[in-house]
Coordinates of C-alpha atoms (C1' of nucleotides) in Angstrom, one line a residue:
Chain G
X1 CA 92.2 46.7 -35.9
X2 CA 93.7 44.5 -33.3
X3 CA 95.5 41.3 -34.2
X4 CA 93.7 38.0 -34.1
X5 CA 90.4 37.0 -32.7
X6 CA 89.4 34.7 -29.9
X7 CA 89.7 31.0 -30.9
X8 CA 86.4 29.3 -31.5
X9 CA 87.6 26.4 -29.4
X10 CA 88.3 28.7 -26.4
X11 CA 85.0 30.6 -26.4
X12 CA 82.6 30.0 -29.3
X13 CA 80.2 32.8 -28.5
X14 CA 83.0 35.3 -28.1
X15 CA 84.5 34.1 -31.3
X16 CA 81.2 34.8 -33.0
X17 CA 80.8 38.2 -31.5
X18 CA 84.3 39.3 -32.4
X19 CA 83.9 37.9 -35.9
X20 CA 80.7 39.9 -36.5
X21 CA 82.2 43.2 -35.3
X22 CA 85.8 42.8 -36.5
X23 CA 84.8 41.6 -40.0
X24 CA 82.7 44.8 -40.2
X25 CA 79.4 43.1 -40.6
X26 CA 77.4 44.7 -37.9
X27 CA 77.6 46.5 -34.5
X28 CA 75.4 47.2 -31.6
X29 CA 73.4 50.3 -31.9
X30 CA 72.4 52.9 -29.3
X31 CA 69.0 51.2 -29.2
X32 CA 68.8 48.2 -27.0
X33 CA 68.7 44.9 -28.9
X34 CA 68.9 46.6 -32.2
X35 CA 71.9 46.4 -34.5
X36 CA 73.5 48.5 -37.2
X37 CA 74.2 46.4 -40.3
X38 CA 77.4 47.8 -41.7
X39 CA 78.1 48.1 -45.5
X40 CA 80.1 44.9 -45.8
X41 CA 77.5 42.9 -43.9
X42 CA 74.7 44.5 -45.7
X43 CA 76.2 43.7 -49.1
X44 CA 76.2 40.0 -48.1
X45 CA 72.5 40.4 -47.2
X46 CA 71.8 42.1 -50.5
X47 CA 73.4 39.1 -52.3
X48 CA 71.1 36.8 -50.3
X49 CA 68.1 38.9 -51.2
X50 CA 68.9 39.0 -54.9
X51 CA 69.3 35.2 -55.1
X52 CA 66.1 34.6 -53.1
X53 CA 64.1 37.2 -54.8
X54 CA 64.9 35.6 -58.2
X55 CA 63.9 32.2 -56.8
X56 CA 60.6 33.7 -55.6
X57 CA 59.9 35.3 -58.9
X58 CA 60.8 32.1 -60.8
X59 CA 58.2 30.3 -58.7
X60 CA 55.5 32.8 -59.7
X61 CA 55.5 35.2 -56.7
X62 CA 55.3 39.0 -56.8
X63 CA 56.5 41.5 -54.3
X64 CA 54.3 44.0 -52.5
X65 CA 54.4 46.0 -49.3
X66 CA 52.1 46.2 -46.3
X67 CA 52.2 48.6 -43.4
X68 CA 54.6 48.5 -40.5
X69 CA 51.6 49.1 -38.1
X70 CA 48.9 46.7 -37.3
X71 CA 45.7 47.7 -35.5
X72 CA 45.5 45.9 -32.2
X73 CA 42.1 44.5 -33.0
X74 CA 43.4 42.7 -36.1
X75 CA 45.8 40.9 -33.9
X76 CA 43.3 39.5 -31.6
X77 CA 41.3 37.8 -34.4
X78 CA 43.3 34.6 -34.6
X79 CA 43.5 33.1 -31.1
X80 CA 46.6 31.0 -31.4
X81 CA 48.4 33.7 -33.3
X82 CA 47.8 36.4 -30.7
X83 CA 48.7 34.1 -27.9
X84 CA 52.0 33.2 -29.6
X85 CA 53.1 36.8 -30.2
X86 CA 51.5 38.8 -27.4
X87 CA 54.5 38.7 -25.1
X88 CA 56.9 40.3 -27.6
X89 CA 55.0 43.1 -29.2
X90 CA 56.0 46.8 -29.4
X91 CA 52.9 49.0 -29.1
X92 CA 52.4 52.5 -30.4
X93 CA 50.1 54.4 -28.1
X94 CA 50.6 58.1 -29.0
X95 CA 51.3 60.1 -32.1
X96 CA 52.8 63.4 -30.8
X97 CA 55.4 64.8 -28.5
X98 CA 55.4 68.2 -26.8
X99 CA 57.5 70.5 -24.7
X100 CA 56.4 70.3 -21.1
X101 CA 57.5 73.9 -20.4
X102 CA 60.6 72.9 -18.6
X103 CA 62.6 72.2 -21.7
X104 CA 61.8 68.5 -21.7
X105 CA 60.2 66.7 -24.6
X106 CA 57.4 64.5 -23.4
X107 CA 54.8 62.3 -24.9
X108 CA 51.7 64.5 -25.4
X109 CA 49.0 62.8 -23.2
X110 CA 46.4 64.5 -25.4
X111 CA 47.7 62.6 -28.4
X112 CA 46.6 59.1 -27.4
X113 CA 45.6 56.9 -30.2
X114 CA 42.0 55.6 -30.0
X115 CA 43.3 52.2 -31.0
X116 CA 46.8 51.2 -30.3
X117 CA 49.0 50.0 -33.2
X118 CA 51.2 47.0 -33.0
X119 CA 54.6 47.2 -34.7
X120 CA 54.4 44.1 -36.9
X121 CA 56.1 41.0 -35.5
X122 CA 54.9 39.3 -38.7
X123 CA 52.2 40.4 -41.1
X124 CA 49.6 37.7 -41.4
X125 CA 46.8 39.7 -39.8
X126 CA 47.2 42.9 -41.8
X127 CA 47.7 41.0 -45.0
X128 CA 44.7 38.7 -44.6
X129 CA 42.6 41.7 -43.7
X130 CA 43.7 43.1 -47.0
X131 CA 43.3 39.9 -49.0
X132 CA 39.6 39.9 -48.1
X133 CA 39.1 42.7 -50.6
X134 CA 41.3 41.0 -53.2
X135 CA 39.7 37.6 -53.4
X136 CA 36.2 36.8 -54.5
X137 CA 36.5 34.0 -57.0
X138 CA 38.7 31.0 -57.8
X139 CA 39.9 33.1 -60.7
X140 CA 41.7 35.3 -58.1
X141 CA 43.7 32.3 -56.9
X142 CA 46.3 31.4 -56.3
X143 CA 47.5 34.7 -54.8
X144 CA 51.3 34.6 -54.5
X145 CA 52.8 37.6 -52.7
X146 CA 56.1 38.2 -51.0
X147 CA 57.3 41.2 -49.0
X148 CA 60.7 42.3 -48.0
X149 CA 60.4 44.1 -44.7
X150 CA 61.6 44.8 -41.2
X151 CA 59.8 43.3 -38.2
X152 CA 60.0 43.8 -34.4
X153 CA 59.9 41.1 -31.8
X154 CA 60.7 42.3 -28.3
X155 CA 63.2 39.6 -27.3
X156 CA 64.6 39.5 -23.8
X157 CA 68.1 38.4 -24.9
X158 CA 69.6 39.4 -28.2
X159 CA 72.6 38.5 -30.3
X160 CA 73.8 40.1 -33.4
X161 CA 72.0 38.6 -36.4
X162 CA 70.8 35.6 -34.6
X163 CA 68.2 37.3 -32.5
X164 CA 67.7 41.1 -32.6
X165 CA 64.7 43.1 -31.6
X166 CA 64.3 44.5 -35.1
X167 CA 65.3 42.3 -38.0
X168 CA 65.0 42.2 -41.7
X169 CA 63.3 39.4 -43.5
X170 CA 61.0 38.4 -46.3
X171 CA 57.6 37.0 -45.7
X172 CA 55.6 35.2 -48.3
X173 CA 51.8 35.0 -48.0
X174 CA 49.8 33.0 -50.4
X175 CA 46.1 32.1 -50.8
X176 CA 44.9 28.9 -52.6
X177 CA 41.7 27.3 -53.6
X178 CA 42.4 23.9 -52.1
X179 CA 44.2 22.5 -49.1
X180 CA 46.4 20.3 -51.2
X181 CA 47.5 23.2 -53.3
X182 CA 48.5 25.2 -50.2
X183 CA 50.4 22.3 -48.8
X184 CA 52.2 21.9 -52.1
X185 CA 53.1 25.6 -52.0
X186 CA 54.4 25.4 -48.4
X187 CA 56.5 22.4 -49.4
X188 CA 57.7 24.1 -52.6
X189 CA 59.0 27.1 -50.7
X190 CA 60.7 24.9 -48.2
X191 CA 62.5 23.3 -51.2
X192 CA 63.4 26.8 -52.4
X193 CA 64.9 27.6 -49.0
X194 CA 66.8 24.3 -48.9
X195 CA 68.1 24.9 -52.4
X196 CA 69.3 28.4 -51.4
X197 CA 70.9 27.2 -48.2
X198 CA 72.8 24.4 -49.9
X199 CA 73.7 26.0 -53.2
X200 CA 74.3 29.6 -52.2
X201 CA 75.2 29.5 -48.6
X202 CA 77.0 26.1 -48.9
X203 CA 75.2 25.0 -45.8
X204 CA 73.5 21.6 -45.7
X205 CA 70.1 21.6 -44.1
X206 CA 67.6 19.0 -43.0
X207 CA 64.0 19.5 -44.2
X208 CA 61.4 18.6 -41.7
X209 CA 58.2 19.4 -39.9
X210 CA 57.9 20.9 -36.4
X211 CA 56.2 19.3 -33.5
X212 CA 53.1 21.0 -32.1
X213 CA 55.2 22.6 -29.4
X214 CA 57.5 24.3 -32.0
X215 CA 54.8 25.1 -34.5
X216 CA 54.2 28.7 -35.7
X217 CA 51.3 30.4 -33.8
X218 CA 48.3 30.0 -36.1
X219 CA 49.7 27.3 -38.4
X220 CA 48.3 23.9 -39.0
X221 CA 51.8 22.6 -40.0
X222 CA 55.2 24.2 -39.8
X223 CA 57.9 23.0 -42.2
X224 CA 61.5 24.0 -41.5
X225 CA 65.1 23.7 -42.6
X226 CA 67.5 23.0 -39.8
X227 CA 71.2 23.6 -40.0
X228 CA 74.0 22.6 -37.7
X229 CA 76.6 25.1 -36.5
X230 CA 80.2 24.3 -35.8
X231 CA 79.7 24.1 -32.1
X232 CA 77.1 21.4 -32.6
X233 CA 74.1 23.6 -31.9
X234 CA 71.2 23.5 -34.3
X235 CA 69.8 26.6 -36.0
X236 CA 66.4 27.0 -37.6
X237 CA 67.3 28.7 -40.9
X238 CA 63.9 29.0 -42.5
X239 CA 60.2 28.1 -42.0
X240 CA 57.3 27.6 -44.2
X241 CA 53.8 27.2 -42.8
X242 CA 50.6 25.6 -44.0
X243 CA 48.0 27.8 -42.3
X244 CA 44.9 25.9 -43.3
X245 CA 41.9 28.1 -43.2
X246 CA 42.7 29.7 -39.9
X247 CA 43.5 33.2 -41.1
X248 CA 40.8 33.0 -43.9
X249 CA 38.3 32.3 -41.2
X250 CA 39.6 34.9 -38.8
X251 CA 39.4 37.6 -41.5
X252 CA 36.5 36.1 -43.5
X253 CA 38.3 35.6 -46.7
X254 CA 36.0 33.6 -49.0
X255 CA 35.9 32.7 -52.7
X256 CA 33.4 31.2 -55.0
X257 CA 34.6 28.0 -56.6
X258 CA 34.1 26.7 -60.1
X259 CA 31.2 24.8 -58.8
X260 CA 29.7 28.0 -57.4
X261 CA 30.3 27.0 -53.8
X262 CA 31.5 29.6 -51.2
X263 CA 34.5 28.5 -49.2
X264 CA 37.3 30.0 -47.1
X265 CA 40.6 30.0 -48.9
X266 CA 43.7 28.0 -47.9
X267 CA 46.9 29.8 -46.9
X268 CA 50.6 29.6 -46.5
X269 CA 53.3 31.9 -45.1
X270 CA 57.1 31.4 -45.2
X271 CA 60.1 33.4 -44.2
X272 CA 63.8 33.7 -43.8
X273 CA 65.6 36.6 -42.0
X274 CA 68.9 38.3 -41.4
X275 CA 69.4 35.4 -39.0
X276 CA 70.8 33.6 -42.1
X277 CA 73.7 35.9 -41.8
X278 CA 74.5 34.4 -38.4
X279 CA 74.1 30.9 -39.9
X280 CA 76.4 31.8 -42.7
X281 CA 79.1 33.1 -40.3
X282 CA 78.9 30.1 -38.0
X283 CA 78.7 27.5 -40.6
X284 CA 82.1 28.0 -42.2
X285 CA 84.3 30.5 -40.5
X286 CA 87.5 29.8 -38.6
X287 CA 90.0 31.4 -36.2
X288 CA 91.4 33.6 -39.0
X289 CA 88.0 35.1 -39.6
X290 CA 85.1 34.7 -42.0
X291 CA 84.9 32.1 -44.6
X292 CA 82.4 33.1 -47.2
X293 CA 81.0 31.0 -50.0
X294 CA 82.0 32.6 -53.3
X295 CA 78.4 32.9 -54.5
X296 CA 77.6 35.3 -51.6
X297 CA 81.0 37.0 -51.1
X298 CA 80.8 40.8 -51.9
X299 CA 84.4 40.6 -53.1
X300 CA 85.3 37.3 -54.6
X301 CA 88.8 38.0 -55.5
X302 CA 91.3 40.6 -54.2
X303 CA 94.6 41.4 -55.8
X304 CA 97.4 42.7 -53.7
X305 CA 100.5 44.2 -55.3
X306 CA 103.8 43.8 -53.6
X307 CA 106.4 46.4 -54.6
X308 CA 109.4 48.4 -53.6
X309 CA 108.9 51.6 -55.6
X310 CA 106.6 53.4 -57.9
X311 CA 108.2 51.8 -60.9
X312 CA 107.5 48.3 -59.6
X313 CA 103.9 49.3 -58.7
X314 CA 103.3 50.7 -62.2
X315 CA 104.5 47.4 -63.8
X316 CA 102.4 45.3 -61.4
X317 CA 99.3 47.5 -61.8
X318 CA 99.4 47.1 -65.5
X319 CA 99.2 43.3 -65.2
X320 CA 96.8 43.5 -62.3
X321 CA 94.4 45.7 -64.1
X322 CA 94.4 43.4 -67.1
X323 CA 93.5 40.6 -64.8
X324 CA 90.7 42.7 -63.2
X325 CA 89.2 43.2 -66.6
X326 CA 89.4 39.5 -67.5
X327 CA 87.7 38.6 -64.2
X328 CA 85.0 41.2 -64.6
X329 CA 84.3 39.8 -68.0
X330 CA 83.6 36.5 -66.3
X331 CA 81.2 38.3 -63.9
X332 CA 83.6 37.8 -61.0
X333 CA 83.7 40.6 -58.4
X334 CA 87.3 41.7 -57.9
X335 CA 89.1 44.4 -56.0
X336 CA 92.5 45.6 -56.8
X337 CA 93.9 46.9 -53.5
X338 CA 96.8 49.2 -54.4
X339 CA 96.5 51.3 -51.3
X340 CA 99.9 52.5 -50.3
X341 CA 98.8 53.1 -46.7
X342 CA 98.8 49.4 -45.7
X343 CA 101.5 46.8 -46.1
X344 CA 100.8 43.5 -47.9
X345 CA 100.9 41.5 -44.7
X346 CA 98.2 43.7 -43.2
X347 CA 96.1 43.3 -46.3
X348 CA 96.4 39.6 -46.3
X349 CA 95.2 39.4 -42.7
X350 CA 92.4 41.9 -43.3
X351 CA 90.9 40.0 -46.3
X352 CA 91.2 36.7 -44.5
X353 CA 89.2 38.3 -41.6
X354 CA 86.6 39.4 -44.1
X355 CA 86.4 36.0 -45.8
X356 CA 87.4 37.0 -49.4
X357 CA 87.5 33.6 -51.1
X358 CA 90.5 34.1 -53.3
X359 CA 93.6 36.4 -52.9
X360 CA 96.0 37.1 -55.7
X361 CA 99.4 38.5 -54.7
X362 CA 101.7 39.9 -57.4
X363 CA 105.2 41.1 -56.9
X364 CA 108.3 41.8 -58.9
X365 CA 109.2 38.2 -59.0
X366 CA 105.8 37.3 -60.5
X367 CA 106.2 40.0 -63.2
X368 CA 109.6 38.5 -64.2
X369 CA 108.3 34.9 -64.2
X370 CA 104.8 35.6 -65.6
X371 CA 103.1 34.2 -62.5
X372 CA 101.0 35.2 -59.5
X373 CA 100.5 33.7 -56.1
X374 CA 97.0 32.4 -55.5
X375 CA 95.7 31.8 -51.9
X376 CA 92.3 30.2 -51.3
X377 CA 90.6 31.3 -48.1
X378 CA 88.9 28.0 -47.3
X379 CA 92.0 25.9 -46.9
X380 CA 94.5 28.8 -46.7
X381 CA 96.6 27.0 -49.4
X382 CA 98.9 29.0 -51.6
X383 CA 100.0 28.2 -55.1
X384 CA 102.0 29.9 -57.8
X385 CA 100.1 29.9 -61.1
X386 CA 101.3 31.1 -64.5
X387 CA 99.7 34.3 -65.8
X388 CA 98.3 32.5 -68.9
X389 CA 94.8 31.2 -68.2
X390 CA 94.9 32.7 -64.7
X391 CA 91.4 34.1 -64.9
X392 CA 90.0 30.8 -66.0
X393 CA 91.9 29.1 -63.2
X394 CA 90.4 31.5 -60.7
X395 CA 86.9 31.0 -62.1
X396 CA 87.3 27.2 -61.5
X397 CA 88.8 27.8 -58.1
X398 CA 85.8 29.8 -57.0
X399 CA 83.5 26.9 -57.9
X400 CA 85.9 24.6 -56.2
X401 CA 85.8 26.6 -53.0
X402 CA 82.0 26.8 -53.1
X403 CA 81.9 23.0 -53.4
X404 CA 84.6 22.4 -50.8
X405 CA 83.1 24.4 -48.0
X406 CA 79.7 22.7 -48.6
X407 CA 81.4 19.3 -48.5
X408 CA 83.3 20.2 -45.3
X409 CA 80.0 21.3 -43.7
X410 CA 78.2 18.3 -44.9
X411 CA 80.8 15.9 -43.6
X412 CA 80.7 17.7 -40.2
X413 CA 77.0 17.4 -40.1
X414 CA 77.0 13.8 -41.1
X415 CA 79.4 13.0 -38.3
X416 CA 77.1 15.0 -35.9
X417 CA 73.9 13.0 -36.4
X418 CA 74.0 10.2 -34.0
X419 CA 71.3 7.6 -33.2
X420 CA 70.6 7.2 -29.5
X421 CA 68.4 4.7 -27.8
X422 CA 68.6 5.4 -24.1
X423 CA 68.0 8.6 -22.2
X424 CA 71.3 8.3 -20.3
X425 CA 73.2 8.1 -23.6
X426 CA 71.2 11.0 -24.9
X427 CA 72.2 13.2 -22.0
X428 CA 75.8 12.1 -22.1
X429 CA 76.1 12.9 -25.8
X430 CA 74.5 16.3 -25.5
X431 CA 77.4 17.4 -23.4
X432 CA 80.2 15.3 -24.8
X433 CA 79.4 15.4 -28.5
X434 CA 76.8 18.0 -29.3
X435 CA 74.9 17.7 -32.6
X436 CA 71.7 16.1 -33.8
X437 CA 70.5 13.2 -31.8
X438 CA 68.2 10.9 -33.6
X439 CA 66.0 9.2 -31.1
X440 CA 62.6 7.7 -30.6
X441 CA 59.8 9.9 -29.2
X442 CA 56.3 8.9 -28.2
X443 CA 54.8 11.8 -30.0
X444 CA 53.4 13.5 -26.9
X445 CA 54.1 17.2 -26.1
X446 CA 54.5 16.1 -22.4
X447 CA 57.6 14.0 -23.1
X448 CA 59.0 16.6 -25.4
X449 CA 58.5 19.3 -22.7
X450 CA 60.1 17.2 -20.0
X451 CA 63.2 16.4 -22.2
X452 CA 63.5 20.1 -22.9
X453 CA 63.3 21.0 -19.2
X454 CA 65.8 18.4 -18.2
X455 CA 68.3 18.7 -21.0
X456 CA 67.6 22.0 -22.9
X457 CA 67.4 19.9 -26.0
X458 CA 64.4 20.4 -28.2
X459 CA 63.0 18.4 -31.1
X460 CA 64.3 20.3 -34.1
X461 CA 62.2 18.5 -36.6
X462 CA 60.7 15.3 -37.8
X463 CA 62.7 14.8 -41.1
X464 CA 60.5 14.8 -44.2
X465 CA 62.4 11.7 -45.6
X466 CA 62.2 9.9 -42.3
X467 CA 62.1 6.1 -42.3
X468 CA 59.4 4.5 -40.2
X469 CA 60.9 2.3 -37.6
X470 CA 59.4 0.7 -34.5
X471 CA 61.1 1.6 -31.2
X472 CA 60.4 2.9 -27.7
X473 CA 60.5 6.5 -26.6
X474 CA 63.8 7.4 -24.8
X475 CA 61.9 9.3 -22.2
X476 CA 58.7 7.5 -21.5
X477 CA 59.5 4.0 -22.8
X478 CA 56.2 4.1 -24.8
X479 CA 56.0 2.7 -28.3
X480 CA 57.3 5.0 -31.1
X481 CA 57.0 4.7 -34.9
X482 CA 59.9 6.8 -35.9
X483 CA 63.0 8.7 -34.8
X484 CA 63.1 12.5 -34.5
X485 CA 66.0 14.9 -34.4
X486 CA 66.8 16.5 -31.1
X487 CA 69.5 19.2 -30.4
X488 CA 70.3 22.2 -28.4
X489 CA 69.5 25.1 -30.6
X490 CA 70.1 28.8 -31.2
Chain Q
rC1 C1' 62.3 39.9 -16.3
rG2 C1' 65.8 37.3 -12.3
rG3 C1' 71.3 36.2 -11.0
rG4 C1' 76.4 37.8 -12.0
rG5 C1' 79.7 41.3 -14.4
rU6 C1' 81.3 45.7 -17.1
rG7 C1' 81.0 50.9 -18.7
rU8 C1' 87.6 55.8 -18.5
rA9 C1' 90.2 58.9 -26.2
rG10 C1' 88.0 55.2 -32.3
rC11 C1' 89.4 50.1 -29.8
rG12 C1' 91.5 47.5 -25.5
rU13 C1' 92.8 49.1 -20.6
rA14 C1' 95.5 51.2 -15.5
rG15 C1' 93.7 54.3 -11.7
rC16 C1' 88.5 53.4 -7.8
rC17 C1' 89.3 49.9 -1.9
rC18 C1' 92.4 54.7 0.6
rG19 C1' 88.7 61.7 -3.1
rG20 C1' 93.2 66.4 -5.1
rU21 C1' 91.5 66.9 -12.7
rA22 C1' 93.7 60.6 -15.8
rU23 C1' 98.0 55.6 -17.2
rC24 C1' 99.6 52.4 -21.0
rG25 C1' 99.1 49.8 -25.7
rC26 C1' 96.8 49.7 -30.5
rG27 C1' 94.7 52.9 -33.9
rC28 C1' 94.7 58.2 -35.9
rC29 C1' 97.7 62.7 -38.1
rA30 C1' 102.8 64.5 -40.1
rC31 C1' 107.7 63.3 -41.9
rA32 C1' 111.4 59.7 -43.0
rU33 C1' 113.0 54.8 -43.9
rU34 C1' 110.1 50.5 -45.5
rU35 C1' 106.8 46.8 -48.6
rG36 C1' 106.7 38.2 -50.8
rG37 C1' 102.3 37.4 -43.9
rG38 C1' 99.4 42.1 -39.3
rA39 C1' 106.7 47.5 -40.5
rU40 C1' 110.1 50.9 -37.7
rG41 C1' 111.7 55.7 -35.9
rU42 C1' 110.7 60.8 -34.5
rG43 C1' 107.1 64.4 -33.6
rG44 C1' 101.8 65.4 -32.8
rA45 C1' 96.4 65.5 -32.0
rG46 C1' 92.5 63.4 -29.4
rG47 C1' 89.0 62.5 -22.9
rU48 C1' 81.9 66.6 -20.2
rC49 C1' 85.9 59.2 -16.9
rG50 C1' 78.0 55.8 -19.7
rU51 C1' 74.2 59.3 -17.8
rA52 C1' 71.3 62.3 -14.1
rG53 C1' 71.3 63.7 -9.2
rG54 C1' 73.6 63.6 -4.2
rU55 C1' 77.8 64.0 -0.4
rU56 C1' 82.3 67.2 -0.3
rC57 C1' 86.3 73.0 -0.4
rG58 C1' 87.2 69.3 -4.3
rA59 C1' 84.4 63.1 -7.3
rA60 C1' 86.7 58.7 -12.6
rU61 C1' 87.1 57.4 -7.2
rC62 C1' 81.9 57.5 -2.1
rC63 C1' 76.1 57.2 -2.3
rU64 C1' 71.3 56.8 -5.2
rG65 C1' 68.4 56.5 -9.7
rC66 C1' 68.6 55.6 -14.9
rC67 C1' 70.8 53.8 -19.6
rA68 C1' 73.7 50.4 -22.4
rC69 C1' 76.5 46.1 -23.2
rC70 C1' 78.5 41.0 -21.9
rC71 C1' 77.7 36.1 -19.4
rC72 C1' 74.0 32.6 -17.1
rG73 C1' 68.5 31.4 -16.8
rA74 C1' 63.0 31.8 -18.3
rC75 C1' 60.8 33.5 -23.9
rC76 C1' 61.8 33.1 -29.2
rA77 C1' 63.3 33.3 -36.2

RNA sequence: CGGGGUGUAGCGUAGCCCGGUAUCGCGCCACAUUUGGGAUGUGGAGGUCGUAGGUUCGAAUCCUGCCACCCCGACCA
């Protein structure tokens, strides 16, 4: 491991790339655009999955699994949907290889599929085709299903976690008897995502709705949570869609209501992906490496012994192992690193790089004095604490770190939302002080598109709690009823 | 997919212009001394120079195709 990483002030994207690889989260694979998620990175994802999965179950959802492959004909049934995804689909055309006689393995031309299969970029079509057989009556509703899966979107440019050709995610797909109920579901799941982002990832988000330009292909309304990264760029962290009856109509999913009337069902879908890993990294980390919120850190506490000989080590280990037991009893994940192959300074740097929230160092001096040195990753402050009540202190400290990194991110974001009233000011701030720009917009896709072309800033969302306020569009000068949030985005 | 760049040991690199079988650092292995912020010394192992062709007596070096990665655009979670 080489010393140090590029400073995020010098080169933000290089800082990010080095962080991902040097903290052992992921690496590029032999397959273009696809990554290998390494054990340390995957264990963070598993923690995210566990927390989200529980939240889904607590809101009444069940997990299921649908196929990776989608017949091409399914895909074409919803016009907007196919148009939105057509340009980024991987297609399976054959099912067999053969030896061409010259020692080369080739695709067997005789093994062409009658109907090509699309590798799912999202599963609405296969799921709604399936739901047709599951739903007949209002008694079958609501149908609340989630699946954890991989999907493939053939992106032109990829970045570890933020945009990869294959990625992991969850996709919820629900069916309801009424429009209102489906809207309520879409909003409920948006709240779940916001709750997760803020309370687990310690990342403040803005809940909002997307403009028509940014809406999911096939949705009536797209809700989103938008986060702000430390370089002032926005990142869409999760989306929840009210799909109306679009997919029900496309796949002919009808139910008989209490009143005996036949109608198409109302749908939602919602998802978050391994992109959250990228968000987590960029939200809190610094030039020393990752900063992980304690609730998602695979290792919450590491104990490093400092010793001169085996006798010292034996003494320290006794105390350290007792602390390990106390912490484990409090459900804190702790690692006692007594490797003799690395020196303490190396270990300090390594665990800082990996974002372990709390480090405990114990040496001969501490054994004599009945103390330990506690270092917190978020502020890099060190304190000497007495051995009595140490486990309790650490437990409190972990909560404190969780709160502190949220506050820090919240403060940064609050400072990064700026009201702008002229287009010149808008353009100036985008370059000088990137962040969310709150500005009036006339509500037309044309103005939004022009602003995007000229400045690369897009409307991230119309905040759900937006106040109505009369004004004029910064681009067209036409009347506007409310401000929307613009930003350059990942 | 367009423009630019890069590919040499696990990682980072020199050598390429001017062709003669590969340099240095980190890491790795062994031993010793070390251990409160990325240890030091001595010895050692490790390379089809991204890949496939071509030119040549001879290619990391020159030529062509392909692949991958990075940066910048268009597309997007």
